[in-house]
Amino acid sequence: MIFCYISASYSYYISGNANGEILNKVKFGINGGQGAGAGWTVKNAMVVNYMSAHDNNTLWDKLLLSNPENTEEERVAMNKLGAAILMISRGMPFFQAGEEMLRTKDGDENSYKSSDEINNIDWEVLTKDSKEYEVMQYYKQLMELRNAYEIFQSTSGTVSISFKNLTSGAMVVTFTDNTSSKKVVAVINPSTEVINYELTGEWYLIANENKVDLSKNNKVTGNVTIDSIGISIYANY
């Protein structure tokens, strides 16, 4: 297994800094270490994709430091968008313990010798009306989505991934099972502007930036709206 060091690229991208280089590196991660993003490639999606690990700042602290002008609601949206991208990426998704509940170390980037107060995970923040609980539940749902749709995990070579750039760093990622007619389309919007996209054919909305819906009761077609700092994921099966 080879680590795919795209942590900074993911966090830049979800913050709206989606220039060409960053965009290509995010595509590289989604495609399981294939493409021009990092200057090297691996076979069979032998990568570990992540946004934060034990060293350096937690993801929430990164977002606080890099986006002080944004609202807390927008930073929560960035965190959730990053998680959604991570969970549809080919390869092994990895996240730091507590990332799913907006863990902070009060900006302590290198806390190996810091106090327990800094390094402990504060489980008490998980009250049912808290933003931390909301994000934790979303991570849980994204794991269920990944498990339900093997198309995100396949390393057999039967699934291809293609990309289409939209405005302001937004993009469309299409997963195609070449042995069947199965497809999943993810429209990703890191910008603070709402965007529209035209779907061809009938699809089920299986996830957005707020929840995962595996019921296949939400059928959509034609023009769809993607919220700011948001994602919509559609499947045709």
CSV table of C-alpha atoms in Angstrom, one decimal:
chain,number,residue,atom,x,y,z
A,1,MET,CA,0.0,0.0,0.0
A,2,ILE,CA,1.3,3.4,-1.0
A,3,PHE,CA,0.2,6.6,0.8
A,4,CYS,CA,-1.3,9.2,-1.5
A,5,TYR,CA,-0.2,12.5,0.1
A,6,ILE,CA,-3.0,14.7,-1.0
A,7,SER,CA,-4.1,16.0,2.4
A,8,ALA,CA,-3.3,19.6,1.6
A,9,SER,CA,-4.9,19.4,-1.8
A,10,TYR,CA,-8.2,18.2,-0.4
A,11,SER,CA,-8.3,20.8,2.3
A,12,TYR,CA,-7.4,23.6,-0.2
A,13,TYR,CA,-10.0,22.4,-2.6
A,14,ILE,CA,-12.9,22.3,-0.1
A,15,SER,CA,-11.9,25.8,1.0
A,16,GLY,CA,-12.7,27.0,-2.5
A,17,ASN,CA,-9.0,27.3,-3.7
A,18,ALA,CA,-9.6,25.1,-6.7
A,19,ASN,CA,-6.9,26.2,-9.1
A,20,GLY,CA,-5.7,23.8,-11.9
A,21,GLU,CA,-2.9,22.2,-9.9
A,22,ILE,CA,-5.1,21.6,-6.8
A,23,LEU,CA,-8.0,20.4,-9.0
A,24,ASN,CA,-5.7,17.9,-10.8
A,25,LYS,CA,-4.4,16.5,-7.5
A,26,VAL,CA,-7.9,16.0,-6.2
A,27,LYS,CA,-8.8,14.2,-9.4
A,28,PHE,CA,-5.6,12.1,-8.9
A,29,GLY,CA,-6.9,11.0,-5.5
A,30,ILE,CA,-10.4,10.3,-6.6
A,31,ASN,CA,-9.0,8.2,-9.4
A,32,GLY,CA,-7.0,6.0,-7.0
A,33,GLY,CA,-3.5,7.3,-7.9
A,34,GLN,CA,-4.0,7.6,-11.6
A,35,GLY,CA,-3.6,10.8,-13.7
A,36,ALA,CA,-1.3,13.8,-13.8
A,37,GLY,CA,-1.9,15.2,-10.3
A,38,ALA,CA,1.2,14.0,-8.4
A,39,GLY,CA,3.8,13.2,-11.0
A,40,TRP,CA,3.6,9.5,-10.2
A,41,THR,CA,1.0,6.7,-10.5
A,42,VAL,CA,0.1,3.4,-8.8
A,43,LYS,CA,-1.7,0.3,-10.0
A,44,ASN,CA,-4.9,-1.1,-8.6
A,45,ALA,CA,-5.8,1.9,-6.4
A,46,MET,CA,-3.1,1.1,-3.9
A,47,VAL,CA,-3.4,4.4,-2.2
A,48,VAL,CA,-4.6,5.8,1.1
A,49,ASN,CA,-6.5,9.1,0.7
A,50,TYR,CA,-6.9,11.4,3.6
A,51,MET,CA,-7.4,15.0,4.7
A,52,SER,CA,-5.9,14.9,8.2
A,53,ALA,CA,-3.7,12.5,10.2
A,54,HIS,CA,-2.1,12.3,13.6
A,55,ASP,CA,0.5,14.9,12.8
A,56,ASN,CA,0.0,18.5,11.8
A,57,ASN,CA,-3.3,20.3,12.5
A,58,THR,CA,-6.6,18.5,12.7
A,59,LEU,CA,-8.9,19.1,9.8
A,60,TRP,CA,-11.1,21.4,11.8
A,61,ASP,CA,-8.2,23.5,13.0
A,62,LYS,CA,-6.9,23.7,9.4
A,63,LEU,CA,-10.2,25.1,8.3
A,64,LEU,CA,-10.3,27.6,11.2
A,65,LEU,CA,-6.8,28.8,10.3
A,66,SER,CA,-7.2,29.0,6.5
A,67,ASN,CA,-10.8,30.3,6.5
A,68,PRO,CA,-11.2,32.7,9.4
A,69,GLU,CA,-13.5,35.0,7.3
A,70,ASN,CA,-16.0,32.2,6.7
A,71,THR,CA,-18.9,31.4,9.0
A,72,GLU,CA,-18.9,28.3,11.2
A,73,GLU,CA,-21.7,26.9,9.0
A,74,GLU,CA,-19.5,27.3,5.9
A,75,ARG,CA,-16.6,25.5,7.6
A,76,VAL,CA,-18.8,22.7,8.7
A,77,ALA,CA,-19.9,22.4,5.0
A,78,MET,CA,-16.3,22.3,3.9
A,79,ASN,CA,-15.6,19.5,6.3
A,80,LYS,CA,-18.6,17.5,5.1
A,81,LEU,CA,-17.7,18.1,1.5
A,82,GLY,CA,-14.2,16.8,2.0
A,83,ALA,CA,-15.6,13.7,3.7
A,84,ALA,CA,-17.9,13.0,0.8
A,85,ILE,CA,-15.1,13.3,-1.7
A,86,LEU,CA,-12.9,11.1,0.4
A,87,MET,CA,-15.6,8.4,0.6
A,88,ILE,CA,-16.1,8.2,-3.1
A,89,SER,CA,-12.4,8.2,-3.9
A,90,ARG,CA,-10.9,4.9,-5.2
A,91,GLY,CA,-8.5,3.4,-2.8
A,92,MET,CA,-8.5,3.3,1.0
A,93,PRO,CA,-10.2,6.3,2.8
A,94,PHE,CA,-8.5,7.3,6.0
A,95,PHE,CA,-9.3,10.0,8.6
A,96,GLN,CA,-7.9,11.1,11.9
A,97,ALA,CA,-9.8,10.0,15.0
A,98,GLY,CA,-12.2,12.8,15.9
A,99,GLU,CA,-12.2,14.3,12.4
A,100,GLU,CA,-15.8,13.1,12.1
A,101,MET,CA,-16.8,15.2,15.1
A,102,LEU,CA,-14.8,18.4,14.3
A,103,ARG,CA,-12.0,17.6,16.7
A,104,THR,CA,-9.8,20.5,17.6
A,105,LYS,CA,-6.5,20.6,19.4
A,106,ASP,CA,-6.7,24.4,19.8
A,107,GLY,CA,-4.4,25.0,16.9
A,108,ASP,CA,-1.6,22.8,18.4
A,109,GLU,CA,0.0,21.5,15.2
A,110,ASN,CA,2.6,19.2,16.9
A,111,SER,CA,1.0,17.9,20.1
A,112,TYR,CA,3.2,14.9,20.8
A,113,LYS,CA,4.3,16.4,24.1
A,114,SER,CA,1.2,18.4,24.9
A,115,SER,CA,-1.3,17.8,27.6
A,116,ASP,CA,-4.1,15.3,27.8
A,117,GLU,CA,-6.4,18.2,27.6
A,118,ILE,CA,-5.2,19.0,24.1
A,119,ASN,CA,-4.8,15.4,22.9
A,120,ASN,CA,-7.9,13.8,24.3
A,121,ILE,CA,-11.0,13.4,22.3
A,122,ASP,CA,-13.9,15.3,23.9
A,123,TRP,CA,-16.8,12.9,23.5
A,124,GLU,CA,-19.1,15.2,25.4
A,125,VAL,CA,-19.6,17.4,22.4
A,126,LEU,CA,-21.7,14.7,20.8
A,127,THR,CA,-25.1,15.9,22.0
A,128,LYS,CA,-27.9,15.3,19.5
A,129,ASP,CA,-28.4,19.0,18.8
A,130,SER,CA,-24.7,19.8,18.2
A,131,LYS,CA,-22.9,20.4,14.9
A,132,GLU,CA,-20.4,17.7,16.0
A,133,TYR,CA,-23.1,15.1,16.2
A,134,GLU,CA,-24.5,16.2,12.9
A,135,VAL,CA,-21.2,15.8,11.1
A,136,MET,CA,-20.5,12.4,12.9
A,137,GLN,CA,-23.8,11.1,11.6
A,138,TYR,CA,-23.0,12.3,8.1
A,139,TYR,CA,-19.7,10.4,8.1
A,140,LYS,CA,-21.5,7.3,9.2
A,141,GLN,CA,-24.0,7.6,6.4
A,142,LEU,CA,-21.1,8.1,3.9
A,143,MET,CA,-19.6,4.9,5.0
A,144,GLU,CA,-22.9,3.2,4.4
A,145,LEU,CA,-23.0,4.7,0.9
A,146,ARG,CA,-19.5,3.4,0.1
A,147,ASN,CA,-20.4,0.0,1.3
A,148,ALA,CA,-23.7,0.0,-0.7
A,149,TYR,CA,-22.0,1.0,-4.0
A,150,GLU,CA,-19.1,-1.2,-4.9
A,151,ILE,CA,-18.5,1.1,-8.0
A,152,PHE,CA,-16.6,3.4,-5.6
A,153,GLN,CA,-14.3,0.6,-4.4
A,154,SER,CA,-13.7,-1.5,-7.5
A,155,THR,CA,-10.1,-2.2,-8.4
A,156,SER,CA,-10.9,-4.9,-11.0
A,157,GLY,CA,-10.4,-2.5,-13.9
A,158,THR,CA,-14.0,-2.8,-14.9
A,159,VAL,CA,-14.9,0.7,-13.6
A,160,SER,CA,-13.7,3.8,-15.3
A,161,ILE,CA,-13.7,7.4,-13.9
A,162,SER,CA,-14.0,10.5,-16.0
A,163,PHE,CA,-14.0,14.2,-15.1
A,164,LYS,CA,-15.7,17.3,-16.5
A,165,ASN,CA,-14.7,20.7,-15.2
A,166,LEU,CA,-17.4,23.2,-14.5
A,167,THR,CA,-17.2,26.9,-13.3
A,168,SER,CA,-15.3,28.0,-10.1
A,169,GLY,CA,-13.5,24.7,-9.5
A,170,ALA,CA,-16.7,22.6,-9.6
A,171,MET,CA,-16.5,19.3,-11.4
A,172,VAL,CA,-18.5,16.3,-12.4
A,173,VAL,CA,-17.1,12.9,-11.7
A,174,THR,CA,-18.6,10.0,-13.5
A,175,PHE,CA,-18.1,6.4,-12.4
A,176,THR,CA,-18.9,3.8,-15.1
A,177,ASP,CA,-19.1,0.1,-14.7
A,178,ASN,CA,-18.0,-1.0,-18.2
A,179,THR,CA,-19.5,-4.5,-17.8
A,180,SER,CA,-23.0,-3.1,-17.3
A,181,SER,CA,-25.0,0.1,-17.6
A,182,LYS,CA,-24.4,1.1,-14.0
A,183,LYS,CA,-23.2,4.7,-13.5
A,184,VAL,CA,-22.8,7.1,-10.6
A,185,VAL,CA,-22.4,10.8,-11.2
A,186,ALA,CA,-21.1,13.1,-8.4
A,187,VAL,CA,-21.4,16.9,-9.0
A,188,ILE,CA,-18.9,18.7,-6.6
A,189,ASN,CA,-19.2,22.4,-5.9
A,190,PRO,CA,-16.5,23.9,-3.6
A,191,SER,CA,-17.5,27.5,-4.4
A,192,THR,CA,-19.8,29.7,-2.4
A,193,GLU,CA,-22.1,30.1,-5.4
A,194,VAL,CA,-25.0,27.8,-6.2
A,195,ILE,CA,-24.5,26.0,-9.6
A,196,ASN,CA,-26.8,24.2,-12.0
A,197,TYR,CA,-26.2,21.0,-14.0
A,198,GLU,CA,-28.2,19.2,-16.6
A,199,LEU,CA,-28.6,15.4,-16.1
A,200,THR,CA,-29.3,13.2,-19.1
A,201,GLY,CA,-31.7,10.4,-18.4
A,202,GLU,CA,-33.3,9.3,-15.0
A,203,TRP,CA,-31.3,9.1,-11.8
A,204,TYR,CA,-31.7,8.5,-8.1
A,205,LEU,CA,-30.3,11.2,-5.8
A,206,ILE,CA,-28.4,9.0,-3.3
A,207,ALA,CA,-26.5,11.7,-1.4
A,208,ASN,CA,-25.9,15.4,-1.0
A,209,GLU,CA,-24.0,17.5,1.5
A,210,ASN,CA,-26.6,16.9,4.2
A,211,LYS,CA,-27.5,13.3,4.0
A,212,VAL,CA,-27.3,9.9,2.3
A,213,ASP,CA,-30.5,8.4,0.9
A,214,LEU,CA,-30.3,4.8,-0.2
A,215,SER,CA,-34.0,4.3,-0.6
A,216,LYS,CA,-34.0,5.1,-4.3
A,217,ASN,CA,-37.3,7.0,-3.8
A,218,ASN,CA,-35.8,10.4,-5.0
A,219,LYS,CA,-35.9,10.1,-8.8
A,220,VAL,CA,-34.5,13.1,-10.7
A,221,THR,CA,-33.9,14.2,-14.2
A,222,GLY,CA,-33.0,17.3,-16.2
A,223,ASN,CA,-31.7,20.4,-14.5
A,224,VAL,CA,-30.4,20.0,-10.9
A,225,THR,CA,-29.1,22.6,-8.4
A,226,ILE,CA,-26.0,22.0,-6.4
A,227,ASP,CA,-25.7,24.1,-3.2
A,228,SER,CA,-22.7,26.2,-2.4
A,229,ILE,CA,-19.9,24.1,-0.8
A,230,GLY,CA,-22.0,21.1,-1.7
A,231,ILE,CA,-22.2,17.8,-3.5
A,232,SER,CA,-24.9,15.8,-5.1
A,233,ILE,CA,-24.4,12.2,-6.0
A,234,TYR,CA,-26.7,10.4,-8.5
A,235,ALA,CA,-27.0,6.7,-9.5
A,236,ASN,CA,-28.9,5.1,-12.3
A,237,TYR,CA,-29.4,1.9,-10.4
